[in-house]
């Protein structure tokens, strides 16, 4: 991750239960359900399953590193990148919180994401660049 993204200063790996459960269920990442998902996480990549502890793991992540600060490792865990350790940890905590919100919302009948215009407005209000600009 550090070679692919020299601007990052921290990488946090953990095994957030609800977020990983989404990958086990084969569900897509439920992005942009709440404003903090758009602002803190951005687009979340889901890397295909790779056997932990093997060279297959970094190979599965490599295609996603240039465009993502948050990556789910299917059936395993997550990798969150940041300019500081605090930022990377915040992303990990937000990832799990959004996954739990999605689980609860689905239990209540649905988990509709914010629309593209709403996401753009949230990003503008937070002083973040629009999607696709880095």
Short mmCIF file of C-alpha atoms in Angstrom, two decimals:
data_model
loop_
_atom_site.label_atom_id
_atom_site.label_comp_id
_atom_site.label_asym_id
_atom_site.label_seq_id
_atom_site.Cartn_x
_atom_site.Cartn_y
_atom_site.Cartn_z
CA UNK A 1 0.00 0.00 0.00
CA UNK A 2 2.81 2.42 0.87
CA UNK A 3 4.58 1.79 -2.45
CA UNK A 4 1.38 2.24 -4.43
CA UNK A 5 0.31 5.35 -2.52
CA UNK A 6 3.36 7.33 -1.33
CA UNK A 7 1.10 10.10 0.01
CA UNK A 8 -0.40 7.87 2.70
CA UNK A 9 1.26 7.69 6.11
CA UNK A 10 -0.88 5.01 7.75
CA UNK A 11 -2.52 1.71 6.90
CA UNK A 12 -4.84 -0.05 9.33
CA UNK A 13 -5.92 -3.68 8.89
CA UNK A 14 -8.70 -5.19 10.99
CA UNK A 15 -11.51 -7.73 10.80
CA UNK A 16 -14.76 -5.74 11.21
CA UNK A 17 -17.49 -8.33 11.70
CA UNK A 18 -20.46 -6.73 9.98
CA UNK A 19 -18.45 -5.42 7.02
CA UNK A 20 -16.87 -8.83 6.45
CA UNK A 21 -20.27 -10.51 6.82
CA UNK A 22 -21.50 -8.48 3.83
CA UNK A 23 -18.75 -10.06 1.72
CA UNK A 24 -19.58 -13.56 3.01
CA UNK A 25 -23.22 -12.96 2.03
CA UNK A 26 -22.05 -11.86 -1.43
CA UNK A 27 -23.69 -8.46 -1.04
CA UNK A 28 -22.20 -5.35 -2.64
CA UNK A 29 -20.86 -2.62 -0.38
CA UNK A 30 -23.82 -0.41 0.63
CA UNK A 31 -22.04 2.88 0.05
CA UNK A 32 -23.42 6.34 0.56
CA UNK A 33 -26.19 5.39 2.95
CA UNK A 34 -25.27 8.24 5.28
CA UNK A 35 -23.20 11.40 4.78
CA UNK A 36 -20.17 10.13 6.71
CA UNK A 37 -19.88 7.21 4.29
CA UNK A 38 -19.39 9.63 1.41
CA UNK A 39 -17.11 12.00 3.30
CA UNK A 40 -15.00 9.59 5.38
CA UNK A 41 -14.92 6.45 3.24
CA UNK A 42 -15.42 7.47 -0.36
CA UNK A 43 -15.82 4.56 -2.75
CA UNK A 44 -15.12 1.23 -1.03
CA UNK A 45 -13.47 -1.50 -3.09
CA UNK A 46 -14.12 -5.18 -2.45
CA UNK A 47 -11.04 -7.24 -3.30
CA UNK A 48 -11.62 -10.87 -4.25
CA UNK A 49 -10.84 -13.59 -1.74
CA UNK A 50 -7.18 -14.42 -1.31
CA UNK A 51 -5.65 -16.89 1.12
CA UNK A 52 -4.44 -14.92 4.16
CA UNK A 53 -0.70 -14.87 4.66
CA UNK A 54 0.10 -15.48 1.01
CA UNK A 55 1.30 -13.24 -1.81
CA UNK A 56 -2.20 -13.52 -3.25
CA UNK A 57 -3.45 -10.94 -0.71
CA UNK A 58 -1.36 -7.97 -1.90
CA UNK A 59 -1.96 -9.07 -5.49
CA UNK A 60 -5.74 -8.95 -4.89
CA UNK A 61 -5.47 -5.44 -3.42
CA UNK A 62 -3.08 -3.93 -6.00
CA UNK A 63 -5.67 -2.99 -8.65
CA UNK A 64 -7.76 -1.09 -6.08
CA UNK A 65 -5.08 0.83 -4.19
CA UNK A 66 -4.73 3.77 -6.61
CA UNK A 67 -8.38 4.82 -6.36
CA UNK A 68 -9.50 3.78 -2.88
CA UNK A 69 -8.74 4.65 0.73
CA UNK A 70 -10.92 1.81 2.02
CA UNK A 71 -10.74 -1.78 0.81
CA UNK A 72 -12.72 -4.78 1.98
CA UNK A 73 -10.92 -8.10 1.65
CA UNK A 74 -13.63 -10.64 0.81
CA UNK A 75 -14.21 -13.12 3.62
CA UNK A 76 -11.30 -11.71 5.61
CA UNK A 77 -11.13 -8.10 6.76
CA UNK A 78 -10.48 -4.54 5.68
CA UNK A 79 -7.59 -2.20 4.92
CA UNK A 80 -8.02 1.52 5.52
CA UNK A 81 -5.47 4.10 4.42
CA UNK A 82 -4.95 7.63 5.65
CA UNK A 83 -2.67 10.60 5.99
CA UNK A 84 -2.47 9.84 9.73
CA UNK A 85 -3.13 6.84 11.94
CA UNK A 86 -6.19 8.65 13.34
CA UNK A 87 -7.62 9.11 9.84
CA UNK A 88 -7.09 5.45 8.93
CA UNK A 89 -8.66 4.30 12.22
CA UNK A 90 -11.61 6.67 11.70
CA UNK A 91 -12.17 5.10 8.29
CA UNK A 92 -12.12 1.60 9.80
CA UNK A 93 -14.64 2.57 12.49
CA UNK A 94 -16.86 4.30 9.92
CA UNK A 95 -16.70 1.25 7.64
CA UNK A 96 -18.08 -0.99 10.38
CA UNK A 97 -20.66 1.62 11.48
CA UNK A 98 -22.01 1.96 7.91
CA UNK A 99 -22.14 -1.84 7.54
CA UNK A 100 -24.18 -2.04 10.76
CA UNK A 101 -26.51 0.71 9.58
CA UNK A 102 -27.01 -1.23 6.33
CA UNK A 103 -27.78 -4.42 8.24
CA UNK A 104 -30.31 -2.67 10.46
CA UNK A 105 -31.90 -0.76 7.58
CA UNK A 106 -32.31 -3.98 5.59
CA UNK A 107 -33.94 -5.57 8.63
CA UNK A 108 -36.38 -2.65 8.65
CA UNK A 109 -37.15 -3.12 4.97
CA UNK A 110 -34.50 -1.41 2.85
CA UNK A 111 -31.23 0.46 2.60
CA UNK A 112 -31.51 3.13 -0.09
CA UNK A 113 -28.31 5.14 -0.67
CA UNK A 114 -28.14 8.88 -1.05
CA UNK A 115 -28.53 10.01 -4.66
CA UNK A 116 -25.59 11.29 -6.71
CA UNK A 117 -26.73 14.91 -6.29
CA UNK A 118 -27.02 14.48 -2.53
CA UNK A 119 -23.55 12.92 -2.34
CA UNK A 120 -22.13 15.79 -4.38
CA UNK A 121 -23.78 18.30 -2.02
CA UNK A 122 -22.44 16.47 1.06
CA UNK A 123 -18.91 16.45 -0.39
CA UNK A 124 -19.13 20.17 -1.25
CA UNK A 125 -20.35 21.00 2.27
CA UNK A 126 -17.44 19.03 3.74
CA UNK A 127 -14.93 20.79 1.49
CA UNK A 128 -14.08 17.54 -0.30
CA UNK A 129 -13.47 17.17 -4.03
CA UNK A 130 -16.27 15.70 -6.13
CA UNK A 131 -16.21 12.00 -6.95
CA UNK A 132 -13.64 11.15 -9.58
CA UNK A 133 -11.33 14.05 -8.66
CA UNK A 134 -8.31 13.25 -6.55
#
